Coordinates of C-alpha atoms in Angstrom, one line a residue:
Chain A
M130 CA 27.1 -39.7 20.6
S131 CA 30.4 -38.6 22.0
A132 CA 31.1 -35.0 23.0
A133 CA 33.8 -34.8 20.3
T134 CA 31.3 -35.9 17.6
L135 CA 28.7 -33.6 18.9
L136 CA 31.1 -30.7 18.8
N137 CA 31.2 -31.1 15.0
G138 CA 27.5 -30.6 14.7
P139 CA 25.2 -27.6 15.3
A140 CA 25.0 -25.8 18.7
H141 CA 21.3 -26.5 19.0
A142 CA 21.9 -30.2 18.8
M143 CA 24.5 -29.8 21.7
A144 CA 21.9 -28.0 23.8
A145 CA 19.3 -30.7 23.0
A146 CA 21.6 -33.5 24.0
L147 CA 22.3 -31.8 27.3
R148 CA 18.6 -31.4 27.9
R149 CA 18.2 -35.1 27.4
R150 CA 21.1 -35.7 29.8
E151 CA 23.0 -37.7 27.2
L152 CA 26.2 -35.9 28.2
S153 CA 27.3 -33.2 30.6
A154 CA 28.2 -29.5 29.9
S155 CA 31.6 -30.3 31.4
A156 CA 32.2 -33.1 28.8
L157 CA 31.2 -30.7 26.0
V158 CA 33.5 -27.9 27.2
E159 CA 36.3 -30.4 27.7
A160 CA 35.9 -31.6 24.2
S161 CA 36.0 -28.0 22.9
L162 CA 39.2 -27.2 24.9
A163 CA 40.8 -30.5 23.6
R164 CA 39.9 -29.6 20.0
I165 CA 41.5 -26.1 20.6
D166 CA 44.6 -27.7 22.0
A167 CA 44.8 -30.1 19.1
T168 CA 44.3 -27.6 16.3
D169 CA 45.2 -24.1 17.4
G170 CA 48.9 -24.5 16.9
R171 CA 48.1 -24.6 13.2
V172 CA 45.1 -22.3 13.0
N173 CA 46.1 -19.6 15.6
A174 CA 42.5 -18.5 16.2
F175 CA 42.8 -18.1 19.9
T176 CA 44.8 -15.4 21.8
H177 CA 43.4 -16.4 25.2
R178 CA 41.9 -19.6 26.6
S179 CA 39.5 -19.3 29.6
A180 CA 39.8 -23.0 30.6
D181 CA 39.3 -22.6 34.3
R182 CA 36.5 -20.2 34.0
A183 CA 34.8 -22.4 31.3
L184 CA 35.1 -25.6 33.4
A185 CA 33.7 -23.9 36.5
R186 CA 30.8 -22.5 34.5
A187 CA 30.1 -25.9 32.9
A188 CA 30.2 -27.6 36.3
A189 CA 27.7 -25.0 37.7
L190 CA 25.4 -25.8 34.8
D191 CA 25.7 -29.5 35.4
A192 CA 24.9 -29.0 39.1
L193 CA 21.7 -27.1 38.1
L194 CA 20.7 -29.8 35.6
A195 CA 21.3 -32.5 38.2
A196 CA 19.1 -30.6 40.6
G197 CA 16.3 -30.6 38.0
D198 CA 16.4 -26.8 37.6
A199 CA 13.7 -26.1 34.9
A200 CA 15.0 -22.6 34.0
T201 CA 18.5 -24.1 33.2
Q202 CA 16.9 -26.9 31.2
A203 CA 15.1 -24.3 29.0
L204 CA 18.2 -22.3 28.1
P205 CA 18.5 -22.0 24.3
L206 CA 22.3 -22.3 24.2
L207 CA 22.6 -24.7 27.2
G208 CA 26.2 -25.7 27.6
V209 CA 27.3 -24.5 24.2
P210 CA 31.0 -23.5 24.1
F211 CA 31.6 -20.1 22.4
A212 CA 34.5 -17.6 22.0
V213 CA 34.7 -13.9 21.2
K214 CA 36.9 -11.6 19.1
N215 CA 39.4 -10.1 21.5
L216 CA 37.8 -6.7 21.4
F217 CA 35.0 -7.9 23.7
D218 CA 35.6 -7.3 27.4
I219 CA 36.3 -10.4 29.4
E220 CA 36.5 -10.0 33.1
G221 CA 40.0 -10.3 34.4
I222 CA 42.0 -9.9 31.2
A223 CA 43.0 -6.8 29.2
T224 CA 40.9 -6.2 26.1
L225 CA 43.5 -6.3 23.4
A226 CA 41.5 -5.4 20.2
G227 CA 44.3 -7.1 18.4
S228 CA 47.0 -4.7 19.6
K229 CA 50.3 -4.7 21.4
I230 CA 49.5 -1.3 23.0
E231 CA 46.5 -2.6 24.9
R232 CA 48.5 -5.3 26.6
D233 CA 49.3 -2.5 29.1
A234 CA 45.6 -1.8 29.7
A235 CA 44.0 -2.7 33.0
P236 CA 42.0 -6.0 33.0
A237 CA 38.3 -5.6 32.2
V238 CA 36.2 -5.4 35.4
R239 CA 33.3 -7.3 33.9
D240 CA 32.3 -9.1 30.7
G241 CA 31.0 -7.1 27.8
L242 CA 27.2 -7.0 27.5
L243 CA 26.9 -9.5 24.7
V244 CA 29.2 -11.9 26.4
R245 CA 26.9 -11.8 29.4
R246 CA 23.9 -12.3 27.3
M247 CA 25.4 -15.4 25.6
E248 CA 26.1 -16.8 29.1
E249 CA 22.6 -15.9 30.3
A250 CA 21.4 -18.0 27.4
G251 CA 23.4 -21.0 28.7
A252 CA 26.6 -20.7 26.5
V253 CA 30.0 -21.1 28.0
L254 CA 32.9 -18.8 27.1
V255 CA 36.1 -20.6 26.4
G256 CA 38.4 -17.8 25.2
A257 CA 39.3 -14.8 23.1
L258 CA 40.1 -14.7 19.4
N259 CA 42.6 -13.1 17.1
M260 CA 41.8 -10.2 14.9
D261 CA 43.4 -7.4 12.8
E262 CA 44.7 -4.7 15.1
Y263 CA 41.9 -2.3 16.2
A264 CA 39.7 -4.1 13.6
Y265 CA 41.4 -2.1 10.7
G266 CA 42.0 -4.9 8.2
F267 CA 40.4 -7.7 6.2
T268 CA 43.1 -10.4 6.6
T269 CA 44.0 -11.1 10.3
E270 CA 47.6 -11.1 9.4
N271 CA 48.3 -9.8 12.9
S272 CA 52.0 -9.0 13.3
H273 CA 51.9 -9.2 17.1
E274 CA 50.0 -12.5 17.4
G275 CA 50.8 -14.1 14.0
P276 CA 48.3 -14.7 11.3
T277 CA 45.1 -16.7 11.8
R278 CA 45.2 -19.4 9.1
N279 CA 42.3 -20.5 7.1
P280 CA 41.3 -24.0 8.5
H281 CA 40.4 -25.2 5.0
D282 CA 43.8 -24.3 3.6
L283 CA 46.4 -23.3 6.1
S284 CA 48.5 -21.4 3.5
R285 CA 45.6 -18.9 3.1
I286 CA 44.2 -16.1 5.1
S287 CA 41.2 -16.4 7.3
G288 CA 39.9 -13.0 6.3
G289 CA 39.3 -10.2 8.8
S290 CA 39.1 -8.4 10.9
S291 CA 37.2 -11.1 12.8
G292 CA 39.5 -13.8 11.4
G293 CA 39.8 -15.8 14.6
S294 CA 36.0 -15.8 15.0
A295 CA 35.4 -17.4 11.6
A296 CA 38.4 -19.7 11.8
A297 CA 37.5 -21.1 15.3
V298 CA 34.1 -22.1 13.9
A299 CA 35.4 -23.5 10.7
A300 CA 38.0 -25.5 12.7
G301 CA 35.3 -27.1 14.9
Q302 CA 36.8 -25.6 18.0
V303 CA 33.5 -24.0 19.0
P304 CA 30.2 -23.9 17.2
L305 CA 29.5 -20.2 17.9
T306 CA 31.6 -17.0 18.1
L307 CA 31.0 -13.3 18.3
G308 CA 32.8 -10.7 16.1
S309 CA 32.4 -7.2 14.8
D310 CA 31.8 -5.7 11.4
T311 CA 32.6 -2.0 10.5
N312 CA 33.2 -2.5 6.8
G313 CA 32.9 -6.2 6.3
S314 CA 34.7 -7.8 9.3
I315 CA 32.0 -10.4 9.9
R316 CA 31.2 -11.0 6.2
V317 CA 34.7 -11.2 4.8
P318 CA 36.0 -13.9 7.2
S319 CA 32.7 -15.8 7.0
S320 CA 33.1 -15.9 3.2
L321 CA 36.7 -17.0 3.2
C322 CA 36.4 -19.6 6.0
G323 CA 33.1 -21.0 4.8
V324 CA 30.8 -20.2 7.8
F325 CA 27.6 -18.4 8.4
G326 CA 27.8 -14.9 9.7
L327 CA 25.1 -12.4 10.7
K328 CA 25.7 -8.6 10.6
P329 CA 22.5 -7.3 12.1
T330 CA 21.0 -3.8 11.2
F331 CA 23.2 -0.9 12.5
G332 CA 22.0 -0.1 16.0
R333 CA 20.3 -3.4 16.6
L334 CA 22.8 -5.0 19.0
P335 CA 24.4 -2.9 21.8
R336 CA 28.2 -2.5 21.7
S337 CA 28.6 -1.9 25.4
G338 CA 31.7 -3.5 26.8
S339 CA 33.5 -3.8 23.5
Y340 CA 36.5 -1.9 22.1
P341 CA 35.3 0.6 19.5
F342 CA 36.8 1.2 16.0
V343 CA 34.4 3.6 14.2
A344 CA 31.3 4.4 16.3
S345 CA 29.5 5.6 13.1
L346 CA 29.8 2.2 11.5
D347 CA 30.5 -0.5 14.1
H348 CA 28.2 -3.5 14.3
L349 CA 28.5 -6.7 16.4
G350 CA 27.2 -10.1 15.5
P351 CA 27.5 -13.9 15.6
F352 CA 29.2 -16.6 13.5
G353 CA 28.2 -20.3 13.3
R354 CA 28.0 -23.4 11.1
D355 CA 24.3 -23.5 11.1
A356 CA 21.6 -20.9 10.3
C357 CA 19.4 -21.9 13.2
D358 CA 22.4 -21.5 15.6
L359 CA 22.9 -18.0 14.3
A360 CA 19.2 -17.2 14.9
L361 CA 19.4 -18.6 18.5
A362 CA 22.5 -16.5 19.2
Y363 CA 21.0 -13.4 17.6
D364 CA 17.9 -13.8 19.8
A365 CA 20.0 -14.1 22.9
L366 CA 21.9 -11.0 22.0
Q367 CA 19.0 -8.6 21.3
G368 CA 17.8 -5.9 23.6
F369 CA 18.3 -2.2 24.0
D370 CA 21.1 -0.8 26.2
A371 CA 21.5 2.9 27.0
G372 CA 25.2 2.3 27.5
D373 CA 25.6 2.4 23.7
P374 CA 24.5 5.7 22.2
G375 CA 24.2 4.0 18.8
C376 CA 21.8 1.3 20.0
V377 CA 18.2 1.8 18.8
A378 CA 15.4 1.0 21.2
R379 CA 13.7 -1.7 19.2
P380 CA 11.4 -4.4 20.6
H381 CA 12.9 -7.9 20.8
E382 CA 12.0 -9.5 17.5
A383 CA 12.7 -13.2 17.8
A384 CA 14.1 -14.9 14.7
A385 CA 14.7 -18.5 15.7
S386 CA 11.0 -19.3 16.3
T387 CA 10.2 -18.1 12.8
L388 CA 12.6 -20.5 11.1
D389 CA 10.1 -23.4 11.3
D390 CA 8.2 -21.5 8.7
A391 CA 11.3 -20.4 6.7
A392 CA 10.4 -22.2 3.4
R393 CA 7.0 -20.6 3.2
M394 CA 8.3 -17.2 4.3
T395 CA 11.1 -17.3 1.7
R396 CA 8.8 -18.3 -1.1
K397 CA 6.9 -15.1 -0.6
L398 CA 10.1 -12.9 -0.8
R399 CA 10.8 -10.8 -3.9
I400 CA 14.4 -11.5 -4.4
G401 CA 16.8 -9.6 -6.6
I402 CA 20.5 -9.9 -7.6
L403 CA 22.7 -6.8 -7.1
G404 CA 24.5 -6.0 -10.3
G405 CA 26.9 -3.3 -11.4
W406 CA 29.6 -2.8 -8.8
F407 CA 28.8 -6.1 -7.1
H408 CA 29.1 -8.1 -10.4
D409 CA 32.0 -6.2 -12.0
L410 CA 34.3 -6.6 -9.1
A411 CA 33.6 -10.2 -8.5
L412 CA 35.7 -13.1 -9.9
P413 CA 34.0 -16.1 -11.5
E414 CA 34.0 -18.1 -8.3
A415 CA 32.0 -15.3 -6.5
R416 CA 29.7 -14.8 -9.4
S417 CA 28.9 -18.6 -9.6
A418 CA 28.2 -18.7 -5.9
V419 CA 25.6 -15.9 -6.3
A420 CA 24.2 -17.7 -9.3
A421 CA 23.8 -20.9 -7.3
V422 CA 22.0 -19.1 -4.5
A423 CA 19.8 -17.2 -7.0
A424 CA 18.9 -20.4 -8.8
A425 CA 17.9 -22.1 -5.5
L426 CA 15.8 -19.1 -4.5
G427 CA 14.3 -18.6 -7.9
A428 CA 15.8 -15.1 -8.3
T429 CA 16.3 -13.8 -11.8
Q430 CA 15.9 -10.0 -11.7
R431 CA 19.0 -7.8 -11.5
V432 CA 19.0 -4.6 -9.4
E433 CA 21.5 -1.8 -9.5
W434 CA 22.1 0.6 -6.7
P435 CA 23.3 4.0 -8.0
E436 CA 26.7 5.5 -7.1
V437 CA 28.0 2.4 -5.2
A438 CA 31.6 3.6 -5.6
R439 CA 30.7 6.9 -3.8
G440 CA 29.0 5.0 -1.0
R441 CA 32.1 2.8 -0.6
A442 CA 34.3 5.9 -0.7
A443 CA 32.2 7.5 2.1
A444 CA 32.7 4.4 4.3
F445 CA 36.4 4.5 3.6
L446 CA 36.7 8.2 4.6
I447 CA 34.5 7.9 7.7
T448 CA 36.5 4.9 8.9
N449 CA 39.9 6.4 8.2
A450 CA 39.1 9.7 10.0
E451 CA 37.1 8.3 13.0
G452 CA 39.5 5.4 13.6
A453 CA 42.5 7.6 13.5
A454 CA 41.0 10.3 15.8
L455 CA 40.3 7.6 18.3
H456 CA 43.9 6.5 18.4
L457 CA 45.5 10.0 18.0
P458 CA 47.1 10.1 21.5
D459 CA 48.9 6.8 20.9
L460 CA 49.8 7.7 17.2
K461 CA 51.5 10.8 18.6
T462 CA 53.6 9.0 21.2
R463 CA 54.1 5.4 20.2
A464 CA 53.4 4.9 16.5
Q465 CA 56.1 2.3 16.3
D466 CA 54.0 0.0 18.5
F467 CA 51.1 -0.1 16.0
E468 CA 50.5 -2.9 13.5
P469 CA 52.9 -2.1 10.6
L470 CA 50.2 -3.2 8.1
S471 CA 47.7 -0.5 9.2
R472 CA 49.8 2.1 11.0
D473 CA 50.4 4.4 8.0
R474 CA 46.7 4.3 7.1
F475 CA 45.9 5.4 10.7
L476 CA 48.5 8.2 10.5
A477 CA 47.1 9.4 7.2
G478 CA 43.5 9.3 8.6
A479 CA 44.4 11.7 11.3
L480 CA 45.2 14.3 8.7
L481 CA 42.1 14.3 6.6
P482 CA 40.4 17.7 6.1
A483 CA 37.1 17.9 8.0
P484 CA 34.9 18.8 4.9
W485 CA 35.9 15.5 3.3
V486 CA 34.6 13.5 6.3
Q487 CA 31.4 15.6 6.6
Q488 CA 30.7 15.2 2.9
A489 CA 31.2 11.5 3.3
Q490 CA 28.6 11.4 6.1
R491 CA 26.1 13.3 3.8
V492 CA 26.8 11.0 0.9
R493 CA 26.3 8.0 3.2
H494 CA 22.8 9.3 4.0
W495 CA 22.0 10.0 0.4
F496 CA 23.2 6.5 -0.6
A497 CA 21.0 4.9 2.1
R498 CA 18.0 6.7 0.7
Q499 CA 18.8 5.5 -2.9
A500 CA 19.3 1.9 -1.7
A501 CA 16.0 2.0 0.3
R502 CA 14.1 2.5 -2.9
S503 CA 15.2 -0.9 -4.1
F504 CA 13.4 -2.4 -1.1
E505 CA 10.1 -1.0 -2.4
D506 CA 10.3 -3.7 -5.2
F507 CA 12.4 -6.4 -3.4
D508 CA 12.6 -8.0 0.0
L509 CA 16.0 -9.6 -0.3
L510 CA 19.1 -8.8 -2.4
L511 CA 22.0 -11.1 -3.3
A512 CA 25.6 -10.1 -3.7
P513 CA 29.0 -11.8 -3.2
A514 CA 30.6 -11.2 0.2
T515 CA 34.1 -11.1 -1.2
P516 CA 35.4 -10.8 -4.8
C517 CA 37.2 -14.1 -4.6
V518 CA 38.1 -17.2 -2.4
A519 CA 40.8 -16.7 0.3
P520 CA 44.1 -15.5 -1.1
A521 CA 47.4 -16.8 0.2
I522 CA 48.9 -15.3 3.3
G523 CA 51.0 -12.3 2.3
T524 CA 49.1 -11.5 -0.9
E525 CA 49.7 -7.9 -1.8
W526 CA 47.6 -7.4 -4.9
L527 CA 44.4 -8.7 -6.4
D528 CA 43.6 -8.7 -10.1
L529 CA 39.8 -8.1 -10.3
N530 CA 38.7 -8.5 -13.9
G531 CA 41.5 -6.3 -15.2
Q532 CA 41.8 -3.9 -12.2
R533 CA 44.9 -4.4 -10.1
L534 CA 44.0 -3.4 -6.6
P535 CA 45.8 -3.6 -3.2
A536 CA 44.6 -6.9 -1.7
R537 CA 44.2 -5.9 2.0
P538 CA 41.7 -3.0 1.6
S539 CA 40.1 -4.5 -1.5
L540 CA 38.8 -7.7 0.1
G541 CA 36.0 -5.6 1.6
L542 CA 35.0 -3.9 -1.6
L543 CA 31.7 -5.8 -1.9
A544 CA 30.9 -5.7 1.8
Q545 CA 31.7 -2.0 2.5
P546 CA 28.8 -0.4 0.6
V547 CA 26.3 -2.5 2.5
S548 CA 27.5 -1.9 6.0
C549 CA 27.9 1.8 5.2
I550 CA 24.1 2.0 5.2
G551 CA 23.6 -0.4 8.0
L552 CA 21.5 -3.0 6.3
P553 CA 21.1 -6.5 7.9
V554 CA 23.1 -9.2 6.1
C555 CA 23.5 -12.9 6.6
T556 CA 26.5 -14.3 4.7
V557 CA 26.0 -17.9 3.6
P558 CA 28.9 -20.2 2.6
V559 CA 28.9 -21.7 -1.0
W560 CA 31.6 -24.0 -2.1
N561 CA 33.6 -23.9 -5.3
G562 CA 35.7 -27.0 -5.2
S563 CA 37.7 -27.1 -2.0
L564 CA 37.3 -23.5 -1.1
P565 CA 34.2 -21.5 0.0
V566 CA 33.0 -18.0 -1.0
G567 CA 30.2 -16.3 0.8
V568 CA 27.0 -14.7 -0.6
Q569 CA 25.4 -11.8 1.2
L570 CA 21.7 -12.0 1.8
V571 CA 20.7 -8.3 2.3
A572 CA 17.3 -7.1 3.6
A573 CA 15.8 -3.8 4.5
P574 CA 16.6 -2.4 7.9
W575 CA 15.3 -4.5 10.9
R576 CA 14.4 -7.5 8.7
E577 CA 17.0 -9.9 10.1
D578 CA 14.2 -12.5 10.1
R579 CA 14.2 -12.5 6.3
V580 CA 17.9 -13.0 5.8
L581 CA 18.0 -15.8 8.4
A582 CA 15.0 -17.5 6.9
A583 CA 16.6 -17.5 3.4
A584 CA 19.8 -18.8 5.0
Q585 CA 17.9 -21.6 6.6
V586 CA 16.3 -22.5 3.2
L587 CA 19.7 -22.5 1.4
Q588 CA 21.1 -24.7 4.1
A589 CA 18.2 -27.2 3.9
A590 CA 18.7 -27.3 0.2
G591 CA 22.4 -28.0 0.6
V592 CA 23.3 -24.9 -1.4
A593 CA 24.9 -23.3 1.6
R594 CA 26.9 -25.5 4.0
S595 CA 29.6 -25.1 6.6
P596 CA 31.6 -28.3 7.2
V597 CA 34.3 -28.6 9.9
A598 CA 37.7 -28.4 8.3
A599 CA 39.5 -31.8 8.3
L600 CA 42.8 -30.3 9.7
A601 CA 44.3 -33.8 9.2
Chain B
M252 CA 45.3 16.7 -5.8
D253 CA 49.0 16.3 -6.9
D254 CA 51.8 14.7 -4.9
T255 CA 53.4 18.1 -4.0
T256 CA 50.1 19.4 -2.6
I257 CA 49.5 16.2 -0.7
A258 CA 53.0 16.3 0.8
A259 CA 52.6 19.9 1.8
H260 CA 49.2 19.3 3.5
V261 CA 50.4 16.1 5.3
D262 CA 53.5 17.9 6.7
A263 CA 51.5 21.0 7.7
A264 CA 48.6 19.1 9.2
A265 CA 50.9 16.7 11.1
A266 CA 52.8 19.7 12.6
L267 CA 49.6 21.4 13.6
L268 CA 48.4 18.3 15.4
G269 CA 51.7 17.6 17.0
L270 CA 51.8 14.2 15.2
P271 CA 55.4 13.2 14.5
L272 CA 55.9 11.3 11.2
A273 CA 59.0 9.1 11.3
P274 CA 60.9 9.1 8.1
E275 CA 60.2 5.4 7.6
H276 CA 56.5 6.0 8.0
R277 CA 56.1 9.1 5.8
P278 CA 56.1 7.3 2.4
G279 CA 53.3 5.1 3.5
V280 CA 51.4 8.0 5.0
L281 CA 51.6 9.9 1.7
M282 CA 50.4 6.8 -0.2
Y283 CA 47.4 6.4 2.0
F284 CA 46.6 10.1 2.1
A285 CA 46.6 10.0 -1.7
L286 CA 44.2 7.0 -1.6
A287 CA 41.9 9.0 0.8
A288 CA 42.1 12.0 -1.5
A289 CA 40.9 9.8 -4.4
M290 CA 38.0 8.7 -2.2
A291 CA 37.3 12.4 -1.3
E292 CA 37.1 13.1 -5.1
Q293 CA 34.4 10.5 -5.2
V294 CA 32.2 11.9 -2.4
N295 CA 32.8 15.5 -3.4
G296 CA 31.8 14.6 -7.0
L297 CA 28.2 14.0 -5.9
T298 CA 26.1 17.1 -6.0
L299 CA 24.0 17.5 -2.8
T300 CA 21.7 20.2 -1.7
V301 CA 21.9 22.1 1.6
H302 CA 19.0 19.9 2.7
D303 CA 20.8 16.6 2.3
E304 CA 21.4 15.6 5.9
S305 CA 24.4 13.9 7.4
G306 CA 24.5 10.2 8.1
S307 CA 25.7 11.0 11.6
H308 CA 22.8 11.2 14.0
F309 CA 22.8 12.6 17.6
V310 CA 20.2 11.4 20.1
P311 CA 19.8 13.7 23.2
V312 CA 20.3 12.0 26.5
S313 CA 17.4 12.2 28.9
P314 CA 17.9 12.3 32.7
G315 CA 18.7 8.8 33.9
G316 CA 19.6 7.8 30.4
A317 CA 23.4 8.0 30.9
A318 CA 25.1 4.7 31.4

C-alpha cells in the first residue's frame, strides 16, 4: 500500500505498516506534507509547517527501525504524522493562540508537554493549526489568518475554536491532531467536520506548555478519524504534571487496550438520551443523529438535567470574566489588534461585577451535583454536539426552532453545559446526506473508557464514520 | 438591568480599570455586557445556601511541588 493511500486510513494502521517495514516513517511524513501542500490552499488549516523538523524526526525513527531497536518498534504511534492547535508550544516558534498580538512573543523554548508525549509515543509533529483568537469562538473565522474552511464543503465553517485541528483530520492531511475545549472547542469542530474528538474529564490531561484561555474550564484532547486512534493518543497523553495546577493526580487508566472488549462493555452500559435543553435547541438533523446513535446502542430512556440554562450561563460568565482578565493589559493598550469578532466580548468581560462571576462558580458546582445524580441510573448519556450542520462562512444568525440566536456564540449551546461540569465526552460523527453532525457520548467523571468503547461500537456498526473529504 | 444602567456601569468600570473604550468599540461592548447581564440574571435566579460551594477549587502547593 502506498504512503498516500495509507494516509487516508487510521493512524494505528500506519504504525502497524511501519512495524512490518512495508514503508518508512519518512515516506509517511512526506505523504502528509504533500497532502498539506496540495490541499491547504483551500482548507487553510495550517498556520505553520514544521517540514524540516518532521523529516529529521522521521529519518531518526527510520534509523532506529533499521537498527532493529525494539523500543522504537513498540511505539504505539510509530511514525504517525500529527499537528497541534497553535496554542500548544512548539520549540522555536511563537505560540500564537490564533492572535496577531502573540506574533511579537519570544519563540517557545521547548515543546508543550502533550506535544512531547505524542512524540515519545512515536508520532511526528508536522505543524501548527488555525484557531479562533485566544480560543474565544466557535467558527475559526480568524481575521488574521483567514477562515479555516470545512473540507466537506469549502463554503462552510470548520467550527471552532479548534477548527484547524478538525479540518486537518477531515482533509486527510494528518490522522491525529490536538486541540483544546473550554466550552465546546473540540466538540463543535468535530461535529461540523465529521471527525471523532475526545474531551477528557476536566483535570485529566495536563495543560503545561499551552496558551491558556480560562483556567477554570480549559481541557486539552485529541481529534482523529478512528475511535481506536483517539484511544491510543489519549493513552499517550495521560499522566499527572505538577506544572498544571488544574491537573488531577490520577493513575494512568489505559483505554486502548480495553477496546477489544468494547462490544461487551457497551452492552452492559445503561444509556440515556438527554432531553429538554438538548432536544429543544437541536435542529432535525442533530435530533436524527442522536436517534441513530440511540437506536444503535439500544437507548430509549430520556433523561433531563435540571437548570441547564443556568449551567450554560455560568460557563458563559466564568469564560467572559476570566478570559478578559487574562488579556486586560493588552486590552488596555492595543485593543485594535484583537480579533474584531471577539474583541468587544473581551472588553465587556473585563467589566463584569465580581458577584456575578462568583455566583456563576457556585451555580457550576450546584449544577455538577445535579448532573451527577443522573449517573446513578445511567452510565452514558447522548446529546447532539451542535444544534445543526456547519453553517456558511459569515453566518450571523441561527434560527433554532423559532429562537433567533447569534450564530457565533450559539454553536456551542449544547456543548457548553457539559464542559462546564468537566464530564468526559467523545464526539462521534453521524452523516445526514453530505454533511455530518456530531453526537456527544457523555460519561461520569474519569470514565473516558466508556465513551471510547461506545464510540468504537458505533464505528464498527457504521453508524459513526469519518471519511476523508474528497477535495476534488 | 436597563440600557442606561448598563451604559453607566460600563463607562464607570472602564474608567476605574483604566480601560479605554474606543467609540467604535463601545456599542459592541454595551451589547455584550447586556448579554452577560442576561446570563447573570440566570445564575442569580438560582437560590443557593451559604453552604453551596464554589466550582473553583484551590489545591495548596507542597514543597517541591512548584513547577
